[in-house]
């Protein structure tokens, strides 16, 4: 793997930076950099701007409408978008269900869904977890009964991120009750507007409601929406989780948080001098920066291997654990910048229409929200404890 950026890469970096500066609406950028809450339209607007430029699907091969970029280009692109204050590109369609459709989907499914993902006409959510099936995913109970050329689905999914904004959900469903649990699961695409689908929000620690319960009551789904072999969903589920965990590595997000942390710590005073000049605080920031750098190169190595045709394996779990630890430490340090002003946290102050006052100002209030929100990254995509089990079993043997 070549570590230095070539002159072409540097020119590409300039091109992306200029594009983001010129195309990202200023109000949206300010909300993102101010850690304020975003609406569905904000994500859709940015995805459409990227799509119009031909950059809607940075991780996809050209034949499916992607950019065909190298690992290096993708990293530059992500970094510049985050640095410029763009919202993240939602992963559920682009980096979760899309790679699955490319590998396991039928030609008809690819033709129908992939273009609508990159243009953001469809918003996807992930229906894996259930009240009794999180870490032990194979014990999932949502059943799909075959009746001719349809499946009738009944059950409950939970923690479903952005289900309230989604019009499609990819679900793991049980199509065969008998035998080893893993051998009776199928991967099914369900239209959220179908009769019998109900979404109920779950309020989280930061006061937001990005996650939901999804109830499926006798939902009729065409069998044509099965991806891959019936009962063969477990292999697909694991393939998708590899992509999800690589995504949680979150390099671009970490770099943006690190930069914001330094900016904010330069302006916050501790005993009359900038917090960033305080030796212990500065040491923690430096330590984190070094860890982030080594994390970035691990991700580049993995992406390069993947592009050379080697499947993502347990390494994705290592990236997931490391990326989430770094994000949480960044959240902690940001919160420390807010000091006592983080304590009287007001969730409603994150809403775009809020016009009241918060102790210490809007930014310090939002830093508390950021800290609370980042608690989730060590849980979703498979908890860090479970990832450590996976690493211990397959890498440290
Ligand atoms: C903000 C958020 C968003 C999410 N979004 C989605 C989504 O969009 N779609 C979706 O399908 N799911 C989603 N999830 C669910 C997520 O994947 C699960 O929460 C996660 O897999 C853990 O499952 P659980 O919550 O049932 O906890 P459990 O599996 O019950 O685990 C509880 C605790 O026990 C520990 N534990 C469990 N088993 C072991 C073990 N074998 N060894 C050591 N420790 C163990 C866990 O680490 C954890 O600390 C989301 C979760 C959160 C918090």
CSV table of C-alpha atoms and ligand atoms in Angstrom, one decimal:
chain,number,residue,atom,x,y,z
A,1,UNK,CA,0.0,0.0,0.0
A,2,UNK,CA,1.3,3.4,-1.0
A,3,UNK,CA,1.2,5.8,2.0
A,4,UNK,CA,2.1,9.1,0.4
A,5,UNK,CA,-0.6,11.1,-1.5
A,6,UNK,CA,0.3,11.4,-5.2
A,7,UNK,CA,0.0,14.8,-7.0
A,8,UNK,CA,-3.2,13.5,-8.6
A,9,UNK,CA,-4.6,12.7,-5.1
A,10,UNK,CA,-3.6,16.2,-3.9
A,11,UNK,CA,-5.4,17.7,-6.9
A,12,UNK,CA,-8.4,15.6,-6.1
A,13,UNK,CA,-8.4,16.7,-2.5
A,14,UNK,CA,-8.5,20.3,-3.7
A,15,UNK,CA,-11.3,19.5,-6.1
A,16,UNK,CA,-13.4,18.0,-3.4
A,17,UNK,CA,-12.7,20.8,-0.9
A,18,UNK,CA,-13.7,23.4,-3.4
A,19,UNK,CA,-16.8,21.5,-4.3
A,20,UNK,CA,-17.9,21.2,-0.7
A,21,UNK,CA,-17.2,24.9,0.0
A,22,UNK,CA,-19.3,25.9,-3.0
A,23,UNK,CA,-22.1,23.4,-2.9
A,24,UNK,CA,-22.9,22.8,0.8
A,25,UNK,CA,-25.6,25.2,2.0
A,26,UNK,CA,-24.1,27.5,4.7
A,27,UNK,CA,-27.1,27.0,7.1
A,28,UNK,CA,-26.7,23.3,6.9
A,29,UNK,CA,-22.9,23.4,7.5
A,30,UNK,CA,-23.4,25.6,10.5
A,31,UNK,CA,-25.9,23.2,12.0
A,32,UNK,CA,-23.6,20.3,11.5
A,33,UNK,CA,-20.5,22.0,12.9
A,34,UNK,CA,-22.6,23.3,15.8
A,35,UNK,CA,-23.7,19.7,16.7
A,36,UNK,CA,-27.4,20.6,16.1
A,37,UNK,CA,-30.1,18.1,15.2
A,38,UNK,CA,-30.6,17.5,11.5
A,39,UNK,CA,-33.8,16.7,9.7
A,40,UNK,CA,-34.5,14.1,7.0
A,41,UNK,CA,-34.4,16.9,4.3
A,42,UNK,CA,-30.9,17.9,5.3
A,43,UNK,CA,-29.5,14.5,4.6
A,44,UNK,CA,-31.5,14.1,1.4
A,45,UNK,CA,-30.5,17.5,0.1
A,46,UNK,CA,-26.8,16.8,0.5
A,47,UNK,CA,-27.1,13.3,-1.0
A,48,UNK,CA,-28.8,14.8,-4.0
A,49,UNK,CA,-26.1,17.5,-4.4
A,50,UNK,CA,-23.5,14.7,-4.4
A,51,UNK,CA,-25.5,12.6,-6.8
A,52,UNK,CA,-25.8,15.5,-9.3
A,53,UNK,CA,-22.0,15.8,-9.2
A,54,UNK,CA,-21.6,12.0,-9.9
A,55,UNK,CA,-20.3,11.4,-6.3
A,56,UNK,CA,-23.4,10.0,-4.7
A,57,UNK,CA,-21.9,6.5,-4.2
A,58,UNK,CA,-18.2,6.8,-3.4
A,59,UNK,CA,-17.9,3.2,-2.4
A,60,UNK,CA,-19.6,1.5,-5.3
A,61,UNK,CA,-18.0,0.2,-8.5
A,62,UNK,CA,-18.7,2.0,-11.7
A,63,UNK,CA,-20.8,-0.7,-13.3
A,64,UNK,CA,-23.4,-0.1,-10.5
A,65,UNK,CA,-23.4,3.7,-10.8
A,66,UNK,CA,-20.6,4.4,-8.3
A,67,UNK,CA,-17.4,6.4,-8.6
A,68,UNK,CA,-15.1,3.4,-8.8
A,69,UNK,CA,-12.6,5.3,-6.6
A,70,UNK,CA,-9.6,3.7,-4.9
A,71,UNK,CA,-9.5,3.3,-1.1
A,72,UNK,CA,-7.3,6.4,-1.0
A,73,UNK,CA,-9.7,8.5,-3.0
A,74,UNK,CA,-12.7,7.4,-0.8
A,75,UNK,CA,-10.8,8.4,2.3
A,76,UNK,CA,-9.9,11.8,0.9
A,77,UNK,CA,-13.5,12.4,-0.2
A,78,UNK,CA,-14.9,11.4,3.2
A,79,UNK,CA,-12.3,13.5,5.0
A,80,UNK,CA,-13.0,16.6,3.0
A,81,UNK,CA,-16.8,16.3,3.2
A,82,UNK,CA,-16.6,15.9,7.0
A,83,UNK,CA,-14.0,18.7,7.3
A,84,UNK,CA,-16.2,21.0,5.2
A,85,UNK,CA,-19.2,20.4,7.6
A,86,UNK,CA,-21.3,18.1,5.4
A,87,UNK,CA,-23.8,15.7,7.0
A,88,UNK,CA,-22.7,12.1,6.8
A,89,UNK,CA,-24.0,10.0,3.9
A,90,UNK,CA,-26.5,7.6,5.5
A,91,UNK,CA,-25.1,4.1,5.4
A,92,UNK,CA,-28.3,2.0,5.5
A,93,UNK,CA,-28.9,2.1,1.7
A,94,UNK,CA,-25.4,3.1,0.4
A,95,UNK,CA,-23.1,0.9,2.4
A,96,UNK,CA,-25.4,-1.8,3.9
A,97,UNK,CA,-28.1,-3.0,1.6
A,98,UNK,CA,-26.5,-1.9,-1.7
A,99,UNK,CA,-23.3,-4.2,-1.3
A,100,UNK,CA,-25.7,-7.0,-0.5
A,101,UNK,CA,-27.8,-6.4,-3.6
A,102,UNK,CA,-24.6,-6.3,-5.7
A,103,UNK,CA,-23.4,-9.6,-4.4
A,104,UNK,CA,-26.5,-11.6,-3.7
A,105,UNK,CA,-29.4,-9.7,-5.4
A,106,UNK,CA,-31.1,-10.6,-8.6
A,107,UNK,CA,-30.6,-8.5,-11.7
A,108,UNK,CA,-34.2,-7.2,-11.3
A,109,UNK,CA,-33.5,-6.2,-7.7
A,110,UNK,CA,-30.3,-4.4,-8.6
A,111,UNK,CA,-32.0,-2.5,-11.4
A,112,UNK,CA,-34.9,-1.5,-9.3
A,113,UNK,CA,-33.2,-0.5,-6.0
A,114,UNK,CA,-29.6,0.7,-6.7
A,115,UNK,CA,-30.4,3.8,-8.7
A,116,UNK,CA,-33.0,4.9,-6.1
A,117,UNK,CA,-30.5,4.4,-3.3
A,118,UNK,CA,-27.9,6.7,-4.9
A,119,UNK,CA,-30.5,9.4,-5.7
A,120,UNK,CA,-32.0,9.0,-2.2
A,121,UNK,CA,-35.5,8.4,-3.6
A,122,UNK,CA,-35.5,5.5,-1.1
A,123,UNK,CA,-34.5,5.7,2.5
A,124,UNK,CA,-33.6,2.3,3.9
A,125,UNK,CA,-33.5,1.1,7.5
A,126,UNK,CA,-32.1,-2.1,9.1
A,127,UNK,CA,-34.5,-4.6,10.7
A,128,UNK,CA,-32.1,-7.0,12.4
A,129,UNK,CA,-32.5,-6.6,16.2
A,130,UNK,CA,-35.5,-7.7,18.1
A,131,UNK,CA,-36.5,-7.4,21.8
A,132,UNK,CA,-35.0,-10.9,22.4
A,133,UNK,CA,-32.4,-10.9,19.7
A,134,UNK,CA,-29.5,-8.4,19.8
A,135,UNK,CA,-26.1,-9.9,20.4
A,136,UNK,CA,-27.7,-13.3,19.9
A,137,UNK,CA,-29.1,-12.3,16.5
A,138,UNK,CA,-29.7,-15.9,15.3
A,139,UNK,CA,-32.5,-16.3,17.9
A,140,UNK,CA,-34.7,-13.8,16.1
A,141,UNK,CA,-38.4,-14.7,16.0
A,142,UNK,CA,-40.0,-12.5,13.4
A,143,UNK,CA,-41.6,-15.1,11.1
A,144,UNK,CA,-42.3,-15.1,7.4
A,145,UNK,CA,-44.7,-17.7,6.3
A,146,UNK,CA,-44.6,-18.7,2.6
A,147,UNK,CA,-48.1,-18.6,0.9
A,148,UNK,CA,-47.6,-19.1,-2.8
A,149,UNK,CA,-45.7,-16.2,-4.3
A,150,UNK,CA,-45.9,-14.0,-1.2
A,151,UNK,CA,-44.6,-14.2,2.4
A,152,UNK,CA,-46.7,-13.1,5.4
A,153,UNK,CA,-44.5,-11.4,8.0
A,154,UNK,CA,-45.4,-11.1,11.7
A,155,UNK,CA,-43.1,-9.9,14.5
A,156,UNK,CA,-41.2,-7.0,16.0
A,157,UNK,CA,-37.9,-5.3,15.3
A,158,UNK,CA,-36.4,-2.8,17.7
A,159,UNK,CA,-33.7,-0.1,17.8
A,160,UNK,CA,-34.4,0.5,14.2
A,161,UNK,CA,-32.5,3.6,13.3
A,162,UNK,CA,-34.4,6.2,11.2
A,163,UNK,CA,-37.3,3.8,10.6
A,164,UNK,CA,-39.6,6.9,11.0
A,165,UNK,CA,-37.9,8.4,7.9
A,166,UNK,CA,-37.6,5.2,5.9
A,167,UNK,CA,-39.7,3.9,3.1
A,168,UNK,CA,-37.9,0.5,2.9
A,169,UNK,CA,-36.6,-1.9,5.5
A,170,UNK,CA,-34.3,-4.8,5.0
A,171,UNK,CA,-35.2,-7.5,7.5
A,172,UNK,CA,-33.9,-10.8,8.8
A,173,UNK,CA,-37.0,-13.1,9.1
A,174,UNK,CA,-37.4,-16.7,10.2
A,175,UNK,CA,-38.7,-18.7,7.2
A,176,UNK,CA,-38.0,-22.2,8.8
A,177,UNK,CA,-38.6,-22.7,12.5
A,178,UNK,CA,-37.0,-26.1,12.8
A,179,UNK,CA,-33.3,-27.0,12.7
A,180,UNK,CA,-30.2,-24.9,13.6
A,181,UNK,CA,-31.4,-21.3,14.1
A,182,UNK,CA,-29.0,-19.9,11.6
A,183,UNK,CA,-30.3,-22.1,8.8
A,184,UNK,CA,-33.9,-20.9,8.9
A,185,UNK,CA,-33.3,-17.2,8.3
A,186,UNK,CA,-34.0,-15.2,5.1
A,187,UNK,CA,-33.1,-11.7,4.0
A,188,UNK,CA,-36.3,-9.8,3.0
A,189,UNK,CA,-37.0,-6.4,1.6
A,190,UNK,CA,-40.2,-4.8,2.9
A,191,UNK,CA,-42.0,-1.7,1.7
A,192,UNK,CA,-42.7,0.4,4.8
A,193,UNK,CA,-45.9,1.6,3.4
A,194,UNK,CA,-47.3,-2.0,3.4
A,195,UNK,CA,-50.4,-2.6,5.4
A,196,UNK,CA,-49.5,-3.9,8.9
A,197,UNK,CA,-46.2,-1.9,9.4
A,198,UNK,CA,-46.2,0.3,12.4
A,199,UNK,CA,-43.3,2.5,13.7
A,200,UNK,CA,-43.1,3.7,17.3
A,201,UNK,CA,-40.2,6.0,18.4
A,202,UNK,CA,-37.8,5.3,21.3
A,203,UNK,CA,-36.5,8.3,23.1
A,204,UNK,CA,-32.8,8.1,23.9
A,205,UNK,CA,-30.4,9.5,26.5
A,206,UNK,CA,-29.7,12.8,24.5
A,207,UNK,CA,-33.5,13.4,24.2
A,208,UNK,CA,-33.6,12.5,20.5
A,209,UNK,CA,-35.7,9.8,18.9
A,210,UNK,CA,-33.7,8.4,16.0
A,211,UNK,CA,-34.4,4.8,16.9
A,212,UNK,CA,-37.7,3.0,16.8
A,213,UNK,CA,-39.7,-0.1,17.4
A,214,UNK,CA,-41.1,-1.5,14.2
A,215,UNK,CA,-44.2,-3.8,14.5
A,216,UNK,CA,-45.0,-6.1,11.6
A,217,UNK,CA,-48.5,-7.5,11.7
A,218,UNK,CA,-49.4,-10.0,8.9
A,219,UNK,CA,-47.5,-7.9,6.3
A,220,UNK,CA,-47.8,-9.4,2.8
A,221,UNK,CA,-44.5,-9.2,0.9
A,222,UNK,CA,-43.8,-10.5,-2.6
A,223,UNK,CA,-41.5,-13.5,-2.6
A,224,UNK,CA,-39.6,-11.6,-5.3
A,225,UNK,CA,-38.3,-9.4,-2.5
A,226,UNK,CA,-36.3,-12.3,-1.0
A,227,UNK,CA,-32.6,-11.6,-1.5
A,228,UNK,CA,-30.5,-14.7,-2.3
A,229,UNK,CA,-31.7,-18.2,-1.4
A,230,UNK,CA,-34.7,-18.6,0.9
A,231,UNK,CA,-33.3,-19.7,4.3
A,232,UNK,CA,-29.9,-18.5,3.2
A,233,UNK,CA,-30.1,-15.1,4.9
A,234,UNK,CA,-27.5,-15.8,7.6
A,235,UNK,CA,-24.6,-15.6,5.2
A,236,UNK,CA,-26.0,-12.4,3.8
A,237,UNK,CA,-26.5,-11.0,7.3
A,238,UNK,CA,-22.9,-11.6,8.2
A,239,UNK,CA,-21.6,-10.1,4.9
A,240,UNK,CA,-23.6,-6.9,5.6
A,241,UNK,CA,-22.4,-6.7,9.2
A,242,UNK,CA,-18.8,-6.6,7.9
A,243,UNK,CA,-19.7,-3.5,5.9
A,244,UNK,CA,-21.6,-2.0,8.8
A,245,UNK,CA,-18.6,-2.4,11.2
A,246,UNK,CA,-16.1,-1.0,8.7
A,247,UNK,CA,-18.4,2.0,8.4
A,248,UNK,CA,-18.5,2.6,12.2
A,249,UNK,CA,-14.7,3.0,12.0
A,250,UNK,CA,-15.8,6.6,11.3
A,251,UNK,CA,-12.4,8.1,10.4
A,252,UNK,CA,-13.9,11.2,8.7
A,253,UNK,CA,-16.2,11.8,11.7
A,254,UNK,CA,-13.3,11.4,14.1
A,255,UNK,CA,-11.1,13.8,12.3
A,256,UNK,CA,-13.9,16.4,12.2
A,257,UNK,CA,-14.5,15.9,16.0
A,258,UNK,CA,-10.8,16.2,16.7
A,259,UNK,CA,-10.5,19.5,14.7
A,260,UNK,CA,-13.6,20.9,16.5
A,261,UNK,CA,-12.2,19.8,19.8
A,262,UNK,CA,-8.9,21.7,19.2
A,263,UNK,CA,-10.8,24.8,17.9
A,264,UNK,CA,-13.1,24.8,21.0
A,265,UNK,CA,-10.3,24.0,23.5
A,266,UNK,CA,-8.3,26.9,22.0
A,267,UNK,CA,-11.1,29.3,22.9
A,268,UNK,CA,-12.1,27.9,26.3
A,269,UNK,CA,-10.1,29.4,29.1
A,270,UNK,CA,-8.9,27.4,32.1
A,271,UNK,CA,-7.2,29.5,34.9
A,272,UNK,CA,-6.9,32.4,32.4
A,273,UNK,CA,-5.2,30.4,29.6
A,274,UNK,CA,-6.6,28.3,26.7
A,275,UNK,CA,-7.6,24.8,27.8
A,276,UNK,CA,-5.6,23.4,24.9
A,277,UNK,CA,-2.4,24.8,26.5
A,278,UNK,CA,-3.1,23.0,29.8
A,279,UNK,CA,-0.5,20.1,29.8
A,280,UNK,CA,-2.7,17.2,30.9
A,281,UNK,CA,-5.5,18.1,28.6
A,282,UNK,CA,-3.1,18.7,25.7
A,283,UNK,CA,-1.5,15.3,26.4
A,284,UNK,CA,-4.8,13.5,26.1
A,285,UNK,CA,-5.6,15.3,22.8
A,286,UNK,CA,-2.2,14.3,21.4
A,287,UNK,CA,-2.5,10.7,22.5
A,288,UNK,CA,-5.9,10.6,20.8
A,289,UNK,CA,-4.6,12.1,17.6
A,290,UNK,CA,-1.9,9.4,17.5
A,291,UNK,CA,-4.4,6.7,18.0
A,292,UNK,CA,-6.6,8.1,15.3
A,293,UNK,CA,-3.7,8.1,12.8
A,294,UNK,CA,-2.9,4.5,13.4
A,295,UNK,CA,-6.6,3.6,13.2
A,296,UNK,CA,-6.8,5.4,9.9
A,297,UNK,CA,-4.0,3.3,8.4
A,298,UNK,CA,-5.6,0.1,9.6
A,299,UNK,CA,-8.8,1.1,7.8
A,300,UNK,CA,-6.9,1.9,4.6
A,301,UNK,CA,-5.2,-1.5,4.8
A,302,UNK,CA,-8.5,-3.2,5.1
A,303,UNK,CA,-10.1,-1.3,2.3
A,304,UNK,CA,-7.1,-2.0,0.0
A,305,UNK,CA,-7.4,-5.7,0.7
A,306,UNK,CA,-11.1,-5.6,0.0
A,307,UNK,CA,-10.5,-3.9,-3.3
A,308,UNK,CA,-8.0,-6.6,-4.2
A,309,UNK,CA,-10.8,-9.1,-3.8
A,310,UNK,CA,-10.2,-10.3,-0.3
A,311,UNK,CA,-13.4,-10.5,1.8
A,312,UNK,CA,-13.7,-8.4,5.0
A,313,UNK,CA,-13.3,-10.7,7.9
A,314,UNK,CA,-12.8,-10.3,11.7
A,315,UNK,CA,-10.6,-7.2,11.0
A,316,UNK,CA,-13.9,-5.3,10.7
A,317,UNK,CA,-14.5,-6.0,14.4
A,318,UNK,CA,-11.2,-4.6,15.3
A,319,UNK,CA,-12.0,-1.4,13.4
A,320,UNK,CA,-15.4,-1.2,15.0
A,321,UNK,CA,-14.0,-1.4,18.6
A,322,UNK,CA,-11.2,1.0,18.0
A,323,UNK,CA,-13.3,3.5,16.0
A,324,UNK,CA,-16.0,3.6,18.7
A,325,UNK,CA,-13.5,4.0,21.5
A,326,UNK,CA,-11.9,6.9,19.8
A,327,UNK,CA,-15.2,8.6,19.1
A,328,UNK,CA,-16.3,8.2,22.7
A,329,UNK,CA,-13.0,9.6,24.0
A,330,UNK,CA,-13.5,12.6,21.6
A,331,UNK,CA,-17.0,13.0,23.0
A,332,UNK,CA,-15.6,13.0,26.5
A,333,UNK,CA,-13.0,15.6,25.8
A,334,UNK,CA,-15.5,17.8,24.0
A,335,UNK,CA,-17.8,17.6,27.0
A,336,UNK,CA,-14.9,18.6,29.3
A,337,UNK,CA,-14.5,21.7,27.2
A,338,UNK,CA,-18.0,22.7,28.1
A,339,UNK,CA,-17.2,22.2,31.8
A,340,UNK,CA,-20.1,22.9,34.2
A,341,UNK,CA,-22.2,24.4,31.4
A,342,UNK,CA,-22.7,20.8,30.1
A,343,UNK,CA,-24.7,19.9,33.2
A,344,UNK,CA,-27.9,21.9,32.7
A,345,UNK,CA,-28.4,20.1,29.4
A,346,UNK,CA,-31.5,21.1,27.4
A,347,UNK,CA,-32.4,18.7,24.6
A,348,UNK,CA,-35.0,21.0,23.0
A,349,UNK,CA,-32.2,23.5,22.4
A,350,UNK,CA,-30.9,21.3,19.6
A,351,UNK,CA,-34.1,21.7,17.5
A,352,UNK,CA,-33.6,24.0,14.6
A,353,UNK,CA,-36.5,26.3,15.7
A,354,UNK,CA,-35.4,26.7,19.3
A,355,UNK,CA,-35.0,30.4,20.1
A,356,UNK,CA,-34.6,30.4,23.9
A,357,UNK,CA,-31.3,30.5,25.9
A,358,UNK,CA,-29.1,27.9,27.5
A,359,UNK,CA,-26.5,28.2,30.2
A,360,UNK,CA,-23.2,28.9,28.6
A,361,UNK,CA,-24.6,29.2,25.0
A,362,UNK,CA,-25.8,26.8,22.3
A,363,UNK,CA,-22.5,25.2,21.5
A,364,UNK,CA,-21.7,24.1,25.1
A,365,UNK,CA,-25.2,22.7,25.4
A,366,UNK,CA,-24.7,20.8,22.1
A,367,UNK,CA,-21.4,19.3,23.4
A,368,UNK,CA,-23.3,17.6,26.2
A,369,UNK,CA,-25.7,16.2,23.6
A,370,UNK,CA,-22.8,14.9,21.5
A,371,UNK,CA,-21.3,13.1,24.5
A,372,UNK,CA,-24.6,11.5,25.3
A,373,UNK,CA,-25.3,10.5,21.7
A,374,UNK,CA,-21.9,8.9,21.2
A,375,UNK,CA,-22.6,6.4,24.0
A,376,UNK,CA,-24.4,4.4,21.3
A,377,UNK,CA,-21.4,3.6,19.1
A,378,UNK,CA,-20.1,0.9,21.4
A,379,UNK,CA,-23.5,-0.8,21.2
A,380,UNK,CA,-24.8,-0.7,17.7
A,381,UNK,CA,-23.4,-2.8,14.9
A,382,UNK,CA,-22.7,-5.4,17.6
A,383,UNK,CA,-21.5,-4.4,21.0
A,384,UNK,CA,-17.8,-4.0,21.7
A,385,UNK,CA,-17.9,-6.8,24.2
A,386,UNK,CA,-19.2,-9.2,21.6
A,387,UNK,CA,-16.7,-7.9,19.0
A,388,UNK,CA,-13.9,-8.6,21.5
A,389,UNK,CA,-15.1,-12.2,21.7
A,390,UNK,CA,-15.0,-12.4,17.9
A,391,UNK,CA,-11.5,-11.1,17.8
A,392,UNK,CA,-10.3,-13.4,20.6
A,393,UNK,CA,-11.8,-16.4,18.8
A,394,UNK,CA,-10.6,-15.8,15.3
A,395,UNK,CA,-7.5,-13.6,15.5
A,396,UNK,CA,-5.8,-14.4,18.7
A,397,UNK,CA,-6.2,-18.2,18.4
B,1,LIG,C1,-28.5,3.9,18.9
B,1,LIG,C2,-28.7,2.5,18.4
B,1,LIG,C3,-29.1,2.3,17.1
B,1,LIG,C4,-29.3,1.0,16.6
B,1,LIG,N1,-29.8,0.8,15.4
B,1,LIG,C5,-30.1,-0.4,14.9
B,1,LIG,C6,-30.7,-0.6,13.6
B,1,LIG,O1,-30.8,0.3,12.9
B,1,LIG,N2,-31.1,-1.9,13.3
B,1,LIG,C7,-30.9,-2.9,14.1
B,1,LIG,O2,-31.2,-4.0,13.7
B,1,LIG,N3,-30.4,-2.8,15.3
B,1,LIG,C8,-30.0,-1.6,15.8
B,1,LIG,N4,-29.4,-1.4,17.0
B,1,LIG,C9,-29.4,-2.6,17.9
B,1,LIG,C10,-28.0,-3.1,18.2
B,1,LIG,O3,-27.4,-3.7,17.2
B,1,LIG,C11,-28.1,-3.9,19.5
B,1,LIG,O4,-28.5,-3.1,20.6
B,1,LIG,C12,-26.8,-4.7,19.8
B,1,LIG,O5,-26.6,-5.7,18.9
B,1,LIG,C13,-26.9,-5.3,21.2
B,1,LIG,O6,-28.0,-6.0,21.4
B,1,LIG,P1,-29.0,-5.8,22.7
B,1,LIG,O7,-29.3,-4.4,22.8
B,1,LIG,O8,-30.1,-6.8,22.6
B,1,LIG,O9,-28.1,-6.2,24.0
B,1,LIG,P2,-27.8,-7.6,24.5
B,1,LIG,O10,-27.4,-8.5,23.4
B,1,LIG,O11,-28.9,-8.1,25.4
B,1,LIG,O12,-26.5,-7.3,25.4
B,1,LIG,C14,-26.6,-6.7,26.7
B,1,LIG,C15,-25.2,-6.6,27.3
B,1,LIG,O13,-24.6,-7.9,27.4
B,1,LIG,C16,-23.4,-8.0,26.7
B,1,LIG,N5,-23.2,-9.3,26.1
B,1,LIG,C17,-24.2,-10.0,25.4
B,1,LIG,N6,-23.7,-11.2,25.0
B,1,LIG,C18,-22.4,-11.2,25.4
B,1,LIG,C19,-21.4,-12.2,25.3
B,1,LIG,N7,-21.6,-13.3,24.6
B,1,LIG,N8,-20.2,-11.9,25.8
B,1,LIG,C20,-20.0,-10.7,26.5
B,1,LIG,N9,-20.9,-9.8,26.7
B,1,LIG,C21,-22.1,-10.0,26.1
B,1,LIG,C22,-23.4,-6.9,25.7
B,1,LIG,O14,-22.2,-6.5,25.3
B,1,LIG,C23,-24.2,-5.8,26.4
B,1,LIG,O15,-23.4,-5.0,27.2
B,1,LIG,C24,-29.2,-0.1,17.5
B,1,LIG,C25,-28.8,0.1,18.9
B,1,LIG,C26,-28.6,1.4,19.3
B,1,LIG,C27,-28.2,1.6,20.8
